């Protein structure tokens, strides 16, 4: 069986040790399998993506000793493909326009409570037309109920996990897309949502194995649903553990984890970094 995997960073910050671990894990798996390694720049969020972060990603990965297929796919250059997929879903009655603002969705929620999975319904045609005429912003949401009907339930939705989920899930895993509610597939500021772009690109790039951190395990459940609705193949998943720092906490952009650029400037070598990660 052919093997293709990818590293798909979002250029919204500098890479840190956690990214290096993920990229190296995927790269090594491709080498061991004699397969392909793809780098994909997930820059659909134009409000947060910056060219200097993308340049730093390429520099960091080269420094780490990785090599990838060219040309590199940049999601921002393929928005029309993603919109075409939303249009297909719309024609099948699987998505609807949701005009609720973040504020409206958050009513009654205390700041410490997680956002509840939203379940809504399309507005009556006349109200929708009025709001559109007023130029109100909306998001395309996937109707969970319509999806469930279209697929006659979700009992056939499973994926193969060769790593492990947060609760040790491994092997054949039953997908539970219902916990996410009516997910947003596109909105005004971010033309397409992460899940949709990922499933389309994984299929288009022939990815057979998705190797990424276990923090994205829940995403696999939603992505499995989208694959079924869009008749796309389901790759094998290999979610890996997250690297933790000396304080026992995972490395994260928002915690200002030391970046690979900083490590390099401090004289750390890629060999030392790999050894530290047990790779
Ligand atoms: N772009 C995502 C991130 O940087 C990763 C997507 C994926 O691996 O599926 O978190």
mmCIF file of C-alpha atoms and ligand atoms in Angstrom:
data_model
loop_
_atom_site.group_PDB
_atom_site.id
_atom_site.type_symbol
_atom_site.label_atom_id
_atom_site.label_comp_id
_atom_site.label_asym_id
_atom_site.label_seq_id
_atom_site.Cartn_x
_atom_site.Cartn_y
_atom_site.Cartn_z
ATOM 1 C CA UNK A 1 0.000 0.000 0.000
ATOM 2 C CA UNK A 2 1.273 3.460 -0.823
ATOM 3 C CA UNK A 3 1.929 5.786 2.067
ATOM 4 C CA UNK A 4 1.607 9.562 2.190
ATOM 5 C CA UNK A 5 1.509 11.786 5.200
ATOM 6 C CA UNK A 6 1.694 15.485 5.865
ATOM 7 C CA UNK A 7 2.615 18.231 8.280
ATOM 8 C CA UNK A 8 0.044 21.012 8.089
ATOM 9 C CA UNK A 9 0.985 24.022 10.189
ATOM 10 C CA UNK A 10 -0.963 27.262 10.337
ATOM 11 C CA UNK A 11 1.340 30.270 9.881
ATOM 12 C CA UNK A 12 -0.122 32.100 12.856
ATOM 13 C CA UNK A 13 3.016 32.035 14.988
ATOM 14 C CA UNK A 14 6.512 30.618 15.173
ATOM 15 C CA UNK A 15 7.009 26.870 15.468
ATOM 16 C CA UNK A 16 8.019 25.469 18.843
ATOM 17 C CA UNK A 17 9.240 22.079 20.087
ATOM 18 C CA UNK A 18 5.737 20.603 19.887
ATOM 19 C CA UNK A 19 5.581 21.349 16.163
ATOM 20 C CA UNK A 20 9.076 19.980 15.637
ATOM 21 C CA UNK A 21 8.046 16.723 17.309
ATOM 22 C CA UNK A 22 4.967 16.432 15.128
ATOM 23 C CA UNK A 23 6.776 17.264 11.899
ATOM 24 C CA UNK A 24 9.641 14.879 12.659
ATOM 25 C CA UNK A 25 7.255 12.084 13.645
ATOM 26 C CA UNK A 26 5.373 12.390 10.358
ATOM 27 C CA UNK A 27 8.547 12.762 8.306
ATOM 28 C CA UNK A 28 10.115 9.704 9.866
ATOM 29 C CA UNK A 29 6.995 7.635 9.303
ATOM 30 C CA UNK A 30 7.088 8.585 5.612
ATOM 31 C CA UNK A 31 10.757 7.649 5.358
ATOM 32 C CA UNK A 32 10.271 4.330 7.126
ATOM 33 C CA UNK A 33 7.380 3.474 4.815
ATOM 34 C CA UNK A 34 9.227 4.697 1.727
ATOM 35 C CA UNK A 35 6.280 7.051 1.206
ATOM 36 C CA UNK A 36 5.548 10.695 0.499
ATOM 37 C CA UNK A 37 5.840 13.607 2.895
ATOM 38 C CA UNK A 38 3.778 16.682 2.180
ATOM 39 C CA UNK A 39 3.970 20.113 3.758
ATOM 40 C CA UNK A 40 0.737 22.065 3.651
ATOM 41 C CA UNK A 41 0.358 25.654 4.747
ATOM 42 C CA UNK A 42 -3.028 26.071 6.411
ATOM 43 C CA UNK A 43 -3.406 29.817 6.013
ATOM 44 C CA UNK A 44 -7.153 30.118 5.549
ATOM 45 C CA UNK A 45 -7.461 32.456 8.502
ATOM 46 C CA UNK A 46 -6.260 35.626 6.785
ATOM 47 C CA UNK A 47 -6.808 37.618 9.972
ATOM 48 C CA UNK A 48 -4.096 35.648 11.804
ATOM 49 C CA UNK A 49 -1.773 34.220 9.119
ATOM 50 C CA UNK A 50 1.356 36.188 8.299
ATOM 51 C CA UNK A 51 3.957 35.687 5.530
ATOM 52 C CA UNK A 52 6.834 36.034 7.989
ATOM 53 C CA UNK A 53 5.515 33.059 9.965
ATOM 54 C CA UNK A 54 5.289 30.998 6.786
ATOM 55 C CA UNK A 55 8.866 31.930 5.849
ATOM 56 C CA UNK A 56 9.988 30.939 9.345
ATOM 57 C CA UNK A 57 8.191 27.574 9.050
ATOM 58 C CA UNK A 58 10.075 26.719 5.852
ATOM 59 C CA UNK A 59 13.339 27.818 7.430
ATOM 60 C CA UNK A 60 12.750 25.856 10.643
ATOM 61 C CA UNK A 61 11.780 22.647 8.862
ATOM 62 C CA UNK A 62 14.808 22.864 6.579
ATOM 63 C CA UNK A 63 16.989 23.383 9.638
ATOM 64 C CA UNK A 64 15.418 20.284 11.215
ATOM 65 C CA UNK A 65 16.525 18.311 8.157
ATOM 66 C CA UNK A 66 13.120 17.779 6.583
ATOM 67 C CA UNK A 67 12.398 17.731 2.892
ATOM 68 C CA UNK A 68 8.994 17.827 1.243
ATOM 69 C CA UNK A 69 7.247 17.734 -2.091
ATOM 70 C CA UNK A 70 6.991 20.889 -4.116
ATOM 71 C CA UNK A 71 5.032 22.983 -4.830
ATOM 72 C CA UNK A 72 3.723 23.479 -1.313
ATOM 73 C CA UNK A 73 -0.040 23.794 -1.184
ATOM 74 C CA UNK A 74 -1.269 27.015 0.417
ATOM 75 C CA UNK A 75 -4.912 26.797 1.391
ATOM 76 C CA UNK A 76 -5.502 30.514 0.838
ATOM 77 C CA UNK A 77 -4.940 29.924 -2.891
ATOM 78 C CA UNK A 78 -7.761 27.405 -3.131
ATOM 79 C CA UNK A 79 -10.744 29.122 -1.560
ATOM 80 C CA UNK A 80 -12.842 28.607 -4.682
ATOM 81 C CA UNK A 81 -12.412 24.801 -4.359
ATOM 82 C CA UNK A 82 -13.645 24.903 -0.770
ATOM 83 C CA UNK A 83 -16.577 27.092 -1.724
ATOM 84 C CA UNK A 84 -17.488 24.679 -4.492
ATOM 85 C CA UNK A 85 -17.713 21.924 -1.867
ATOM 86 C CA UNK A 86 -19.975 24.080 0.307
ATOM 87 C CA UNK A 87 -22.123 24.706 -2.740
ATOM 88 C CA UNK A 88 -22.429 20.946 -3.314
ATOM 89 C CA UNK A 89 -23.500 20.496 0.284
ATOM 90 C CA UNK A 90 -25.939 23.390 -0.049
ATOM 91 C CA UNK A 91 -27.560 21.836 -3.122
ATOM 92 C CA UNK A 92 -28.136 18.705 -1.062
ATOM 93 C CA UNK A 93 -29.740 20.676 1.776
ATOM 94 C CA UNK A 94 -26.920 19.904 4.186
ATOM 95 C CA UNK A 95 -25.859 23.439 5.091
ATOM 96 C CA UNK A 96 -27.743 26.547 6.086
ATOM 97 C CA UNK A 97 -26.998 30.210 6.690
ATOM 98 C CA UNK A 98 -26.685 31.135 10.349
ATOM 99 C CA UNK A 99 -26.864 34.845 11.160
ATOM 100 C CA UNK A 100 -26.228 34.545 14.890
ATOM 101 C CA UNK A 101 -23.365 36.631 16.162
ATOM 102 C CA UNK A 102 -20.780 35.284 18.591
ATOM 103 C CA UNK A 103 -22.399 37.441 21.242
ATOM 104 C CA UNK A 104 -25.841 35.974 20.624
ATOM 105 C CA UNK A 105 -24.420 32.463 20.766
ATOM 106 C CA UNK A 106 -22.738 33.237 24.072
ATOM 107 C CA UNK A 107 -25.838 34.536 25.861
ATOM 108 C CA UNK A 108 -26.240 32.831 29.209
ATOM 109 C CA UNK A 109 -22.767 31.311 29.139
ATOM 110 C CA UNK A 110 -20.369 32.126 31.952
ATOM 111 C CA UNK A 111 -16.859 32.990 30.716
ATOM 112 C CA UNK A 112 -15.373 29.839 32.241
ATOM 113 C CA UNK A 113 -17.937 27.540 30.603
ATOM 114 C CA UNK A 114 -17.083 25.955 27.259
ATOM 115 C CA UNK A 115 -19.198 27.062 24.283
ATOM 116 C CA UNK A 116 -22.107 24.678 23.803
ATOM 117 C CA UNK A 117 -22.426 22.761 20.569
ATOM 118 C CA UNK A 118 -24.884 24.804 18.534
ATOM 119 C CA UNK A 119 -27.840 23.215 16.803
ATOM 120 C CA UNK A 120 -29.989 25.479 14.663
ATOM 121 C CA UNK A 121 -32.165 25.518 11.575
ATOM 122 C CA UNK A 122 -32.433 27.563 8.396
ATOM 123 C CA UNK A 123 -34.447 30.771 8.704
ATOM 124 C CA UNK A 124 -37.713 31.141 6.809
ATOM 125 C CA UNK A 125 -36.879 32.201 3.238
ATOM 126 C CA UNK A 126 -38.379 35.703 3.596
ATOM 127 C CA UNK A 127 -36.432 36.524 6.748
ATOM 128 C CA UNK A 128 -33.256 35.182 5.215
ATOM 129 C CA UNK A 129 -33.756 37.328 2.108
ATOM 130 C CA UNK A 130 -34.321 40.424 4.257
ATOM 131 C CA UNK A 131 -31.174 39.846 6.267
ATOM 132 C CA UNK A 132 -29.135 39.225 3.138
ATOM 133 C CA UNK A 133 -30.516 42.403 1.602
ATOM 134 C CA UNK A 134 -29.437 44.293 4.718
ATOM 135 C CA UNK A 135 -25.957 42.892 4.183
ATOM 136 C CA UNK A 136 -25.881 40.992 7.492
ATOM 137 C CA UNK A 137 -22.946 38.650 7.968
ATOM 138 C CA UNK A 138 -23.652 34.934 8.197
ATOM 139 C CA UNK A 139 -21.851 31.641 8.577
ATOM 140 C CA UNK A 140 -22.521 28.454 6.634
ATOM 141 C CA UNK A 141 -23.259 25.725 9.127
ATOM 142 C CA UNK A 142 -23.539 22.022 8.507
ATOM 143 C CA UNK A 143 -26.950 20.793 9.602
ATOM 144 C CA UNK A 144 -26.263 17.876 11.850
ATOM 145 C CA UNK A 145 -29.830 16.569 11.524
ATOM 146 C CA UNK A 146 -29.746 16.751 7.730
ATOM 147 C CA UNK A 147 -26.357 14.996 7.722
ATOM 148 C CA UNK A 148 -27.700 12.243 9.942
ATOM 149 C CA UNK A 149 -30.658 11.723 7.601
ATOM 150 C CA UNK A 150 -28.467 11.781 4.497
ATOM 151 C CA UNK A 151 -26.230 9.068 5.901
ATOM 152 C CA UNK A 152 -29.053 7.093 7.571
ATOM 153 C CA UNK A 153 -27.335 7.483 10.922
ATOM 154 C CA UNK A 154 -23.705 7.363 11.856
ATOM 155 C CA UNK A 155 -23.245 3.712 12.747
ATOM 156 C CA UNK A 156 -21.067 3.162 9.666
ATOM 157 C CA UNK A 157 -18.800 6.077 10.486
ATOM 158 C CA UNK A 158 -15.580 4.823 11.927
ATOM 159 C CA UNK A 159 -11.902 5.409 11.407
ATOM 160 C CA UNK A 160 -8.737 3.496 12.108
ATOM 161 C CA UNK A 161 -6.570 4.946 14.847
ATOM 162 C CA UNK A 162 -3.002 3.661 14.865
ATOM 163 C CA UNK A 163 -1.899 5.990 17.634
ATOM 164 C CA UNK A 164 -4.169 6.725 20.559
ATOM 165 C CA UNK A 165 -6.894 9.178 21.502
ATOM 166 C CA UNK A 166 -6.926 11.019 24.836
ATOM 167 C CA UNK A 167 -8.706 8.072 26.485
ATOM 168 C CA UNK A 168 -6.510 5.472 24.863
ATOM 169 C CA UNK A 169 -8.860 4.968 21.888
ATOM 170 C CA UNK A 170 -7.107 2.869 19.306
ATOM 171 C CA UNK A 171 -7.919 0.490 16.443
ATOM 172 C CA UNK A 172 -11.363 0.869 14.879
ATOM 173 C CA UNK A 173 -12.933 3.953 16.479
ATOM 174 C CA UNK A 174 -16.609 4.807 16.116
ATOM 175 C CA UNK A 175 -16.947 8.466 15.071
ATOM 176 C CA UNK A 176 -19.058 10.681 17.332
ATOM 177 C CA UNK A 177 -19.621 13.792 15.240
ATOM 178 C CA UNK A 178 -22.767 14.717 17.169
ATOM 179 C CA UNK A 179 -20.851 16.259 20.060
ATOM 180 C CA UNK A 180 -19.722 19.140 17.832
ATOM 181 C CA UNK A 181 -23.220 20.310 16.840
ATOM 182 C CA UNK A 182 -23.844 22.226 13.613
ATOM 183 C CA UNK A 183 -20.260 23.096 12.819
ATOM 184 C CA UNK A 184 -19.356 26.240 10.929
ATOM 185 C CA UNK A 185 -17.981 25.491 7.454
ATOM 186 C CA UNK A 186 -17.362 29.076 6.374
ATOM 187 C CA UNK A 187 -17.849 32.583 7.668
ATOM 188 C CA UNK A 188 -17.304 36.099 6.526
ATOM 189 C CA UNK A 189 -13.916 36.791 8.115
ATOM 190 C CA UNK A 190 -12.556 33.266 7.610
ATOM 191 C CA UNK A 191 -13.715 32.141 4.155
ATOM 192 C CA UNK A 192 -13.613 28.439 4.980
ATOM 193 C CA UNK A 193 -13.360 26.527 8.205
ATOM 194 C CA UNK A 194 -10.448 24.305 9.088
ATOM 195 C CA UNK A 195 -12.324 20.972 8.977
ATOM 196 C CA UNK A 196 -13.599 21.385 5.445
ATOM 197 C CA UNK A 197 -10.279 22.556 4.010
ATOM 198 C CA UNK A 198 -8.451 19.689 5.744
ATOM 199 C CA UNK A 199 -10.648 16.876 4.462
ATOM 200 C CA UNK A 200 -10.629 18.217 0.912
ATOM 201 C CA UNK A 201 -6.875 18.710 0.882
ATOM 202 C CA UNK A 202 -6.086 15.374 2.501
ATOM 203 C CA UNK A 203 -8.093 13.688 -0.255
ATOM 204 C CA UNK A 204 -6.687 15.827 -3.042
ATOM 205 C CA UNK A 205 -3.112 15.274 -1.898
ATOM 206 C CA UNK A 206 -3.641 11.537 -1.554
ATOM 207 C CA UNK A 207 -2.868 11.488 2.161
ATOM 208 C CA UNK A 208 -3.141 7.924 3.437
ATOM 209 C CA UNK A 209 -2.007 8.603 7.023
ATOM 210 C CA UNK A 210 -2.837 11.677 9.093
ATOM 211 C CA UNK A 211 -0.129 11.960 11.737
ATOM 212 C CA UNK A 212 -0.689 14.778 14.227
ATOM 213 C CA UNK A 213 -1.001 15.596 17.916
ATOM 214 C CA UNK A 214 -3.684 14.022 20.072
ATOM 215 C CA UNK A 215 -5.107 17.517 20.658
ATOM 216 C CA UNK A 216 -6.685 17.060 17.213
ATOM 217 C CA UNK A 217 -8.294 13.697 17.980
ATOM 218 C CA UNK A 218 -11.779 15.196 18.339
ATOM 219 C CA UNK A 219 -11.323 16.797 14.934
ATOM 220 C CA UNK A 220 -11.094 13.319 13.384
ATOM 221 C CA UNK A 221 -14.707 12.639 14.406
ATOM 222 C CA UNK A 222 -15.943 15.698 12.544
ATOM 223 C CA UNK A 223 -13.620 15.144 9.614
ATOM 224 C CA UNK A 224 -14.882 11.579 9.271
ATOM 225 C CA UNK A 225 -18.411 12.932 8.909
ATOM 226 C CA UNK A 226 -17.353 15.421 6.236
ATOM 227 C CA UNK A 227 -15.503 12.681 4.341
ATOM 228 C CA UNK A 228 -18.675 10.606 4.266
ATOM 229 C CA UNK A 229 -20.820 13.522 3.107
ATOM 230 C CA UNK A 230 -18.366 14.535 0.397
ATOM 231 C CA UNK A 231 -17.588 10.939 -0.677
ATOM 232 C CA UNK A 232 -13.904 11.326 0.157
ATOM 233 C CA UNK A 233 -11.594 8.528 1.282
ATOM 234 C CA UNK A 234 -10.817 8.264 4.991
ATOM 235 C CA UNK A 235 -7.130 8.170 5.836
ATOM 236 C CA UNK A 236 -5.710 6.179 8.707
ATOM 237 C CA UNK A 237 -5.152 8.355 11.776
ATOM 238 C CA UNK A 238 -2.107 8.265 13.990
ATOM 239 C CA UNK A 239 -2.516 10.743 16.827
ATOM 240 C CA UNK A 240 0.663 11.090 18.838
ATOM 241 C CA UNK A 241 1.274 12.215 22.400
ATOM 242 C CA UNK A 242 1.956 15.868 23.015
ATOM 243 C CA UNK A 243 5.392 16.878 24.054
ATOM 244 C CA UNK A 244 5.457 18.476 27.481
ATOM 245 C CA UNK A 245 7.945 20.917 28.943
ATOM 246 C CA UNK A 246 9.870 20.594 32.193
ATOM 247 C CA UNK A 247 6.806 22.022 33.969
ATOM 248 C CA UNK A 248 4.708 19.124 32.688
ATOM 249 C CA UNK A 249 2.647 21.393 30.443
ATOM 250 C CA UNK A 250 2.352 21.012 26.683
ATOM 251 C CA UNK A 251 4.133 23.508 24.502
ATOM 252 C CA UNK A 252 1.731 26.085 23.104
ATOM 253 C CA UNK A 253 1.968 29.191 20.949
ATOM 254 C CA UNK A 254 -0.187 31.156 23.337
ATOM 255 C CA UNK A 255 2.072 30.381 26.318
ATOM 256 C CA UNK A 256 4.974 31.834 24.366
ATOM 257 C CA UNK A 257 6.770 28.492 24.269
ATOM 258 C CA UNK A 258 10.370 28.945 23.214
ATOM 259 C CA UNK A 259 10.390 28.980 19.411
ATOM 260 C CA UNK A 260 12.662 26.946 17.147
ATOM 261 C CA UNK A 261 14.114 30.249 15.967
ATOM 262 C CA UNK A 262 15.087 31.097 19.540
ATOM 263 C CA UNK A 263 16.522 27.639 20.164
ATOM 264 C CA UNK A 264 18.598 27.917 17.009
ATOM 265 C CA UNK A 265 19.845 31.375 17.966
ATOM 266 C CA UNK A 266 20.828 29.950 21.352
ATOM 267 C CA UNK A 267 23.026 27.377 19.601
ATOM 268 C CA UNK A 268 20.811 24.302 19.975
ATOM 269 C CA UNK A 269 21.430 21.849 17.119
ATOM 270 C CA UNK A 270 18.721 19.818 15.370
ATOM 271 C CA UNK A 271 20.555 16.672 16.499
ATOM 272 C CA UNK A 272 20.343 17.766 20.139
ATOM 273 C CA UNK A 273 16.672 18.608 19.731
ATOM 274 C CA UNK A 274 15.892 15.221 18.165
ATOM 275 C CA UNK A 275 17.785 13.435 20.912
ATOM 276 C CA UNK A 276 15.866 15.399 23.561
ATOM 277 C CA UNK A 277 12.609 14.249 21.950
ATOM 278 C CA UNK A 278 13.740 10.675 21.735
ATOM 279 C CA UNK A 279 13.702 10.774 17.934
HETATM 280 N N1 LIG B 1 -3.358 23.371 10.806
HETATM 281 C C1 LIG B 1 -3.619 22.645 12.014
HETATM 282 C C2 LIG B 1 -2.796 23.221 13.157
HETATM 283 O O1 LIG B 1 -1.821 23.920 12.918
HETATM 284 C C3 LIG B 1 -3.295 21.181 11.906
HETATM 285 C C4 LIG B 1 -4.249 20.464 11.063
HETATM 286 C C5 LIG B 1 -4.074 18.967 10.997
HETATM 287 O O2 LIG B 1 -2.980 18.440 11.213
HETATM 288 O O3 LIG B 1 -5.061 18.314 10.683
HETATM 289 O O4 LIG B 1 -3.132 22.980 14.294
#
